[in-house]
C-alpha atoms as a PDB file:
ATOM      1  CA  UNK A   1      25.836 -18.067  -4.310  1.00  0.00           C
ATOM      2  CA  UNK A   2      22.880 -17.345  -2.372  1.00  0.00           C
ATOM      3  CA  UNK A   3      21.828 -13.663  -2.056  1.00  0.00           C
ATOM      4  CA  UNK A   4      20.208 -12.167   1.407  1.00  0.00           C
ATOM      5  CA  UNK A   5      17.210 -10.714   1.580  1.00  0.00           C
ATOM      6  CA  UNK A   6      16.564  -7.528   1.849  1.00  0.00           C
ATOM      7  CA  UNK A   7      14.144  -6.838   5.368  1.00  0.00           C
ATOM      8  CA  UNK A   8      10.875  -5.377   5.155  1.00  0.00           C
ATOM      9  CA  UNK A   9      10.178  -3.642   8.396  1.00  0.00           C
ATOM     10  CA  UNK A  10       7.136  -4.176  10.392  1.00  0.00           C
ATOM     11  CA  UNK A  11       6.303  -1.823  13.226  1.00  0.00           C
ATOM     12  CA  UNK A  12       3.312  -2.177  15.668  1.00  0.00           C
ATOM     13  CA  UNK A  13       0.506   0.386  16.321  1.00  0.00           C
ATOM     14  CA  UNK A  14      -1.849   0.413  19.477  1.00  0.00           C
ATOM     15  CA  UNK A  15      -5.366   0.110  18.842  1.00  0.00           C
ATOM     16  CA  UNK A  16      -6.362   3.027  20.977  1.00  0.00           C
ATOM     17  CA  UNK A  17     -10.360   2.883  19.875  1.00  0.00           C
ATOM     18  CA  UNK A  18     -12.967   2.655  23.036  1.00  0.00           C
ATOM     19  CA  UNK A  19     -15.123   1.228  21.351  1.00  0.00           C
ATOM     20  CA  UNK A  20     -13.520  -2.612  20.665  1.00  0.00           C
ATOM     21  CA  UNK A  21     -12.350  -5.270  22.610  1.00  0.00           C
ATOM     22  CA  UNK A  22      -8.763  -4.795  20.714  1.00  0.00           C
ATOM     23  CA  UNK A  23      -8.572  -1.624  22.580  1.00  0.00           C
ATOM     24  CA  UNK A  24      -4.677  -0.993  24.048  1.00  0.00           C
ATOM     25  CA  UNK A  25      -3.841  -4.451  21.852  1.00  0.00           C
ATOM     26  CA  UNK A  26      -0.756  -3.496  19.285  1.00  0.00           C
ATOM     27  CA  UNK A  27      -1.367  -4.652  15.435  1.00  0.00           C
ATOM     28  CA  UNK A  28       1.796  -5.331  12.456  1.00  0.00           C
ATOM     29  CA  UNK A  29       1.687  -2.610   9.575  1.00  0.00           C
ATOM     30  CA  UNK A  30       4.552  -2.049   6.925  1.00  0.00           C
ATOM     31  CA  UNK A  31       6.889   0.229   7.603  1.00  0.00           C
ATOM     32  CA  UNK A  32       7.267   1.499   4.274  1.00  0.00           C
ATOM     33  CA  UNK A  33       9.810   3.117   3.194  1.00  0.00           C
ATOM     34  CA  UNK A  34      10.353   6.104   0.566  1.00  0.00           C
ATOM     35  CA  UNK A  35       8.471   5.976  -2.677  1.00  0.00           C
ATOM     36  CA  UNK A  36      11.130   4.620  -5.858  1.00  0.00           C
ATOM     37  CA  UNK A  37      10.605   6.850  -8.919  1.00  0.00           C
ATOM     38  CA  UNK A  38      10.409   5.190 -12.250  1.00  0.00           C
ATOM     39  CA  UNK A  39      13.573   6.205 -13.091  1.00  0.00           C
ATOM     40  CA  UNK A  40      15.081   4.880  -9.991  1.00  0.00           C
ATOM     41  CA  UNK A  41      13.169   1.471 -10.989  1.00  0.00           C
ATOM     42  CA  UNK A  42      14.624   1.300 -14.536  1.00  0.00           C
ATOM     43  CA  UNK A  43      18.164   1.917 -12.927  1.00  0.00           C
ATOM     44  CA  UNK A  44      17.183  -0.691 -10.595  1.00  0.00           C
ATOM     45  CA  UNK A  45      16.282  -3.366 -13.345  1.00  0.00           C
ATOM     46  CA  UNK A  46      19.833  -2.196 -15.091  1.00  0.00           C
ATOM     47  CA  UNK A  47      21.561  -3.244 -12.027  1.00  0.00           C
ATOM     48  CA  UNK A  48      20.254  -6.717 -11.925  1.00  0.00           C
ATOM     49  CA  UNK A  49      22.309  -7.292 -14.834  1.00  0.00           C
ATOM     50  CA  UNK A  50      19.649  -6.337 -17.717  1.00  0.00           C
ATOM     51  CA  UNK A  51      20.625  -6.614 -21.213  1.00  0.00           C
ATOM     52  CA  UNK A  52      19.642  -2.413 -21.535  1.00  0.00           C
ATOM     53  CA  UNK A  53      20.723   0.238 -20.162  1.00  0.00           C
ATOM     54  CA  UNK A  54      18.844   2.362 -17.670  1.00  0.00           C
ATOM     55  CA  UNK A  55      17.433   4.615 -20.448  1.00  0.00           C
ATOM     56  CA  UNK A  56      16.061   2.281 -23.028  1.00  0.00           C
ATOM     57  CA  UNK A  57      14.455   0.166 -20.064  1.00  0.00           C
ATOM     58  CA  UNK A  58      13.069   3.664 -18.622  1.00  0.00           C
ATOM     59  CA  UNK A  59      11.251   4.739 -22.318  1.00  0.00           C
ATOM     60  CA  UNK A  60       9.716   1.163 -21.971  1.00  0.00           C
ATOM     61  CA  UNK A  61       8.545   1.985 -18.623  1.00  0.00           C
ATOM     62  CA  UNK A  62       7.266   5.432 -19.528  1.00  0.00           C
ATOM     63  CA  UNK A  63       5.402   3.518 -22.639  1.00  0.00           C
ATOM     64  CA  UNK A  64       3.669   1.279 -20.427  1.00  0.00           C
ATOM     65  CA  UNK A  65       2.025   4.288 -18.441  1.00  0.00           C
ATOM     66  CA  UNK A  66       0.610   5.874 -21.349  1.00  0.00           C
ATOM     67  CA  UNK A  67      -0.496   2.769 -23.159  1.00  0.00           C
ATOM     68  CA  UNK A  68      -2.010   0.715 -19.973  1.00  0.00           C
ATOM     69  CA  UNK A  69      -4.418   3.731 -18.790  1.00  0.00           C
ATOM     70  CA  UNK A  70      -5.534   4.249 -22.503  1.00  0.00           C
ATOM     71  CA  UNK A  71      -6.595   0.568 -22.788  1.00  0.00           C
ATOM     72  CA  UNK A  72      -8.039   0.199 -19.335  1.00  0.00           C
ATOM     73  CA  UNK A  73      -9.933   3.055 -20.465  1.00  0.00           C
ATOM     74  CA  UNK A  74     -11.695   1.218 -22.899  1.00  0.00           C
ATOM     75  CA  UNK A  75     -12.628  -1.783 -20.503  1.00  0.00           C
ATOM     76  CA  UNK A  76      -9.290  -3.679 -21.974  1.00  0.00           C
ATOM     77  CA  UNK A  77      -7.625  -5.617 -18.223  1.00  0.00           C
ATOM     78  CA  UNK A  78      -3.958  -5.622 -18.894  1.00  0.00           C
ATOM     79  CA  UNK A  79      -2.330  -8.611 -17.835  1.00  0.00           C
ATOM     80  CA  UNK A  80       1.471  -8.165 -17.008  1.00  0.00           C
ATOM     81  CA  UNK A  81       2.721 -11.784 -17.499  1.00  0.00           C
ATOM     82  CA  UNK A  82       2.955 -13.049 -13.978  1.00  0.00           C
ATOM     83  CA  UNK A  83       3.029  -9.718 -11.759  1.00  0.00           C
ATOM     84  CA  UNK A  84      -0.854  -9.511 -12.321  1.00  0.00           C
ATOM     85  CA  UNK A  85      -3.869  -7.560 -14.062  1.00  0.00           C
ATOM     86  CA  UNK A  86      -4.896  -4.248 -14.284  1.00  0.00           C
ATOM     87  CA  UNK A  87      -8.433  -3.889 -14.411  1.00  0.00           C
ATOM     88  CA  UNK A  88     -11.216  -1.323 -14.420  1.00  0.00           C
ATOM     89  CA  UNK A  89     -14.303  -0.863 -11.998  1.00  0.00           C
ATOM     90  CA  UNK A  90     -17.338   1.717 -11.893  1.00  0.00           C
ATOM     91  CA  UNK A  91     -18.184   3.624  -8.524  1.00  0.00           C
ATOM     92  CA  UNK A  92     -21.485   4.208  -8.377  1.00  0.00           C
ATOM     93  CA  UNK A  93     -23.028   7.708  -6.938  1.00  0.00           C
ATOM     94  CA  UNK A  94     -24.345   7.446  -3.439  1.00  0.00           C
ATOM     95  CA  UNK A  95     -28.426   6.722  -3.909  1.00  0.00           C
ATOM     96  CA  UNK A  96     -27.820   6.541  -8.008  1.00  0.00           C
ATOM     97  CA  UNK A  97     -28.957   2.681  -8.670  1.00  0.00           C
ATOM     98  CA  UNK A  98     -31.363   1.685 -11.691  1.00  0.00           C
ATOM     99  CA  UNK A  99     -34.456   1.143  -9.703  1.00  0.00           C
ATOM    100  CA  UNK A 100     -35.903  -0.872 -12.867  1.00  0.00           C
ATOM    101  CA  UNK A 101     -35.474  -1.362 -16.282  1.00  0.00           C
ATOM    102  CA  UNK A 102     -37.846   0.685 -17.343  1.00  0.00           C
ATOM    103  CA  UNK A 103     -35.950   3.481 -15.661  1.00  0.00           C
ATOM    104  CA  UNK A 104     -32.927   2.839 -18.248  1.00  0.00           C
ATOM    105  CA  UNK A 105     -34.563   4.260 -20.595  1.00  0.00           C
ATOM    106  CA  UNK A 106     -32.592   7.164 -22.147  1.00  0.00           C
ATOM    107  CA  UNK A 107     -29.948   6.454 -19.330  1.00  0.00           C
ATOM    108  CA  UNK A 108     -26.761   8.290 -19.727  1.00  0.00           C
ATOM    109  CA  UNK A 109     -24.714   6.653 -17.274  1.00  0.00           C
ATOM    110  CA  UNK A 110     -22.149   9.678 -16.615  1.00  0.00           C
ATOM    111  CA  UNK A 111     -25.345  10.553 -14.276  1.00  0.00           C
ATOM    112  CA  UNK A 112     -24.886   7.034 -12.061  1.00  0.00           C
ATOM    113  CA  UNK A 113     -21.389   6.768 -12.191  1.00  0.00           C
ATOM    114  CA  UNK A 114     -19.117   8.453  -9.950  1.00  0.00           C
ATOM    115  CA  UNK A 115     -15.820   7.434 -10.985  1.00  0.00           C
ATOM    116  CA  UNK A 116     -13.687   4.766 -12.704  1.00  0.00           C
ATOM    117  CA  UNK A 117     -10.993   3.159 -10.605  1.00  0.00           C
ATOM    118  CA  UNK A 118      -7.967   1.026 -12.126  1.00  0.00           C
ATOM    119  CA  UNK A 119      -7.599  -2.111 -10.016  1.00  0.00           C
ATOM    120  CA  UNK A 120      -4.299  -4.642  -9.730  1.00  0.00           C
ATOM    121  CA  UNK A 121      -5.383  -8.120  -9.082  1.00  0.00           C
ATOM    122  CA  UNK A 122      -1.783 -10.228  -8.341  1.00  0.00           C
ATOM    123  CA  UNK A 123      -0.867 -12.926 -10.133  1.00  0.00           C
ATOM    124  CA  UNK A 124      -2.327 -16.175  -7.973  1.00  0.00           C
ATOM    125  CA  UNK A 125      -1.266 -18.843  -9.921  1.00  0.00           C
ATOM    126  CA  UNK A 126       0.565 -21.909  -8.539  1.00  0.00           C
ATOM    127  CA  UNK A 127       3.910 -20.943  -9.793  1.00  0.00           C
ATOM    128  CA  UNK A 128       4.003 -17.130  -9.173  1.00  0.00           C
ATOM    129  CA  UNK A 129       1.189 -16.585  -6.424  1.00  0.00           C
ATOM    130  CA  UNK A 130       1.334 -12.805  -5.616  1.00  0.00           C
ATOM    131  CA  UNK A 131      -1.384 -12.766  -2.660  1.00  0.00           C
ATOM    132  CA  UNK A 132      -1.408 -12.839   0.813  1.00  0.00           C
ATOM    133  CA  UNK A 133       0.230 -15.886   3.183  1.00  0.00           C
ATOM    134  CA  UNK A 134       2.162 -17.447  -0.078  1.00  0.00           C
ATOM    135  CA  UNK A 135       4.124 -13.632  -0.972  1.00  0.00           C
ATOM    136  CA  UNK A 136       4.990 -13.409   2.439  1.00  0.00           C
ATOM    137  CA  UNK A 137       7.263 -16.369   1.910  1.00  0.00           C
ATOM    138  CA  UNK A 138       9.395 -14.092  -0.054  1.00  0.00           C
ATOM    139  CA  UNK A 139       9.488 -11.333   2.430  1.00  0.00           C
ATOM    140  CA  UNK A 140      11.781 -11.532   5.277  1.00  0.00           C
ATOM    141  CA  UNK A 141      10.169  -9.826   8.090  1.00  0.00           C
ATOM    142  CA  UNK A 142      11.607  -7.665  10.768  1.00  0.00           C
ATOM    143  CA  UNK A 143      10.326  -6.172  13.816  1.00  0.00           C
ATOM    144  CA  UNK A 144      11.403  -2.574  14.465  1.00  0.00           C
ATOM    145  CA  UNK A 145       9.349   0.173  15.814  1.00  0.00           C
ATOM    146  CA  UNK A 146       6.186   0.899  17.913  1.00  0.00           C
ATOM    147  CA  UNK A 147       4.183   3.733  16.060  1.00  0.00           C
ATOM    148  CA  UNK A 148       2.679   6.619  18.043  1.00  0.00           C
ATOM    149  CA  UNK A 149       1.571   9.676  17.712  1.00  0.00           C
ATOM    150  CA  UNK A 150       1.756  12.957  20.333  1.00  0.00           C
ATOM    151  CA  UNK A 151       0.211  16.275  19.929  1.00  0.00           C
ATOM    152  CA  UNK A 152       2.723  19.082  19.447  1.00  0.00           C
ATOM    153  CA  UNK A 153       2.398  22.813  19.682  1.00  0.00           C
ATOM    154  CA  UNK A 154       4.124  24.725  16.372  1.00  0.00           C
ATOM    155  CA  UNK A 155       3.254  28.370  15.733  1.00  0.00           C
ATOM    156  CA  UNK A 156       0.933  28.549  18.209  1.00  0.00           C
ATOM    157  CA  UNK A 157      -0.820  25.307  16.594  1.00  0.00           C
ATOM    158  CA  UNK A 158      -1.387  21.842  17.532  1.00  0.00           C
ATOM    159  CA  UNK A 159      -0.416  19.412  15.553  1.00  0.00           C
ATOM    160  CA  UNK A 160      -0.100  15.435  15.427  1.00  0.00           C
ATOM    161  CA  UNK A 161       3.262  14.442  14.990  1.00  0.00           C
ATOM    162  CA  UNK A 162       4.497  10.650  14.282  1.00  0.00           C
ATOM    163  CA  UNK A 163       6.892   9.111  16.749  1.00  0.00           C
ATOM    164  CA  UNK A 164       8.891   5.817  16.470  1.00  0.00           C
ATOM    165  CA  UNK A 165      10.318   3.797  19.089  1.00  0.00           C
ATOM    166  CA  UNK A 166      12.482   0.709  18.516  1.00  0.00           C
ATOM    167  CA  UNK A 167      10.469  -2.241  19.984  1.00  0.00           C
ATOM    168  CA  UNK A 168      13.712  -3.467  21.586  1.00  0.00           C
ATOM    169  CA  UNK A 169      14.571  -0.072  23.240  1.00  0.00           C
ATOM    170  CA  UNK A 170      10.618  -0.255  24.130  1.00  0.00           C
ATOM    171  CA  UNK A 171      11.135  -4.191  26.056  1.00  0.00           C
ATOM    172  CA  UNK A 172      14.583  -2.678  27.398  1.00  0.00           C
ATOM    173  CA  UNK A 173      12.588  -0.168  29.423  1.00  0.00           C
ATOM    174  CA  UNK A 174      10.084  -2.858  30.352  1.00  0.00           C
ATOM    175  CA  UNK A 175      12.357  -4.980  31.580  1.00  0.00           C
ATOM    176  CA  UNK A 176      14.248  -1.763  33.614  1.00  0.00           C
ATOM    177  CA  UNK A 177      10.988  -0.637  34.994  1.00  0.00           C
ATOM    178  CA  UNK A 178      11.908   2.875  33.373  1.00  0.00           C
ATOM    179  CA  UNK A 179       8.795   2.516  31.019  1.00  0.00           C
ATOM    180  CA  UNK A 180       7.541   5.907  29.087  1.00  0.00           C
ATOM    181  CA  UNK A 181       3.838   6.667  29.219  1.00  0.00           C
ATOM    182  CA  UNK A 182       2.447   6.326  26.003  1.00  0.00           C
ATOM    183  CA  UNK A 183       1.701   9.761  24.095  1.00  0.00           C
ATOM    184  CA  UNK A 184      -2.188  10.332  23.821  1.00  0.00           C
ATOM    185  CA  UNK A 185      -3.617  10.840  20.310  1.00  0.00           C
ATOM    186  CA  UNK A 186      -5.301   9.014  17.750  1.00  0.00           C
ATOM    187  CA  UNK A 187      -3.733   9.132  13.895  1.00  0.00           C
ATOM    188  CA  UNK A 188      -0.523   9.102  12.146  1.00  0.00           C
ATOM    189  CA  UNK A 189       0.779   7.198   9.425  1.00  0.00           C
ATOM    190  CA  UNK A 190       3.784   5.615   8.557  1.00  0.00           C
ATOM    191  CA  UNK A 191       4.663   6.880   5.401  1.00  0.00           C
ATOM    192  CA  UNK A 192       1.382   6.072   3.833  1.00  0.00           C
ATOM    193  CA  UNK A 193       0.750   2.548   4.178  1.00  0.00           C
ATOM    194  CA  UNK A 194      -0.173   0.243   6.091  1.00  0.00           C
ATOM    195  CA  UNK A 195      -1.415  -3.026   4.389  1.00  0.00           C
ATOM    196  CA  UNK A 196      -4.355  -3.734   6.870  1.00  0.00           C
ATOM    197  CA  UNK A 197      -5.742  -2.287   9.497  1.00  0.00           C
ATOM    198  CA  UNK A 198      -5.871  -2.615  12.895  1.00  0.00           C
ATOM    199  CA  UNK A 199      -7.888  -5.704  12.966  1.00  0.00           C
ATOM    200  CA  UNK A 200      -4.823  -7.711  11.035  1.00  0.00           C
ATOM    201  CA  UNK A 201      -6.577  -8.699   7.991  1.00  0.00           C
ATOM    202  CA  UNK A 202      -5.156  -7.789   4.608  1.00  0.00           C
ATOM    203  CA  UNK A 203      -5.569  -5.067   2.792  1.00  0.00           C
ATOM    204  CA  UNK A 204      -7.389  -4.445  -1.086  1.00  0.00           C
ATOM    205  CA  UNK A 205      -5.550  -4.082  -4.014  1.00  0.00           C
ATOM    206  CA  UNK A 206      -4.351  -0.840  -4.587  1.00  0.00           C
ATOM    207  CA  UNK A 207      -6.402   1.938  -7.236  1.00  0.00           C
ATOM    208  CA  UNK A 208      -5.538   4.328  -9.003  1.00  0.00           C
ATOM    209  CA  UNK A 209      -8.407   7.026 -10.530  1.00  0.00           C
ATOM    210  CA  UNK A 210      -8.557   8.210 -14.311  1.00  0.00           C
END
């Protein structure tokens, strides 16, 4: 028997920037939702009828955190059958490129290299293709809110505080002619994400520093 989907939730943010023709124009992010801990993962993985209980399938988890890092580390990309690859890049300092070889003489390159990020490339093969327009198909979308963000006063200070509108609430007004003005302000998240920005495209993969 067929299962449903579970949504993910899209909500729209106005481009409120002066300085682009996609000024007042509203753009799709992700309305994610709260972060699942690793033990809610491994009870997750229990309940869709694993062969191991919550807590062997949690001290595998907690394994592969300690292990992946420490090869990575060493320049090792992990590949995680067909979820995809960890890998590691350098960052280099601002204004610290090798002008020539003779300069790399004696190098050390702690001195060029500002950090070491651990990258996730998705799996983009034919049968399990991770990326973009084909892992979409196994999304099932949902409109729900418009994203905004108004200036409140707290203590005496003004803060930027996230509001959420349902879009159909929002084209109920419209239609009624009882329309709200939208809330100055510039900001705001929701909940951290947003898989592109506000021209649409896609976002990078995500990194992690060590």
């Amino acid at each position: 028997m067929a299962t449903k989907k579970i949504s993910m939730g899209i909500n729209l943010r106005k481009n409120k920037s002066n300085i682009t023709s996609a000024n007042g124009k509203y753009y799709p992010e992700v309305d994610v939702q709260k972060t699942l801990s690793l033990r809610g993962f491994a009870q997750h993985m229990t309940d869709h009828g694993s062969l191991f209980g919550r807590d062997v399938i949690e001290a595998v988890l907690i394994k592969i955190t300690q292990c992946l890092p420490e090869l990575v580390a060493q320049g090792v990309p992990v590949q995680l059958g067909n979820l995809g690859t960890f890998y590691p890049t350098a960052k280099v300092k601002k204004g610290a490129a090798v002008p020539d070889i003779a300069s790399m003489e004696g190098l050390n390159p702690n001195d060029i290299i500002q950090g070491i990020h651990i990258r996730f490339l998705p799996d983009m093969t034919r049968e399990d293709n991770l990326c973009g327009p084909k892992f979409k198909e196994a999304c099932a979308l949902e409109l729900r809110n418009i994203v905004d963000t108004e200036e409140v006063v707290i203590n005496g200070k003004t803060r930027k505080v996230q509001t959420l509108k349902p879009i159909a609430t929002a084209v109920a007004q419209l239609r009624s002619g009882n329309v709200t003005p939208t809330p100055g302000g510039n900001g705001g998240s929701t909940g951290g994400n947003t898989g592109g920005d506000n021209g649409g495209g896609d976002g990078g993969g995500d990194d992690l520093d060590i």
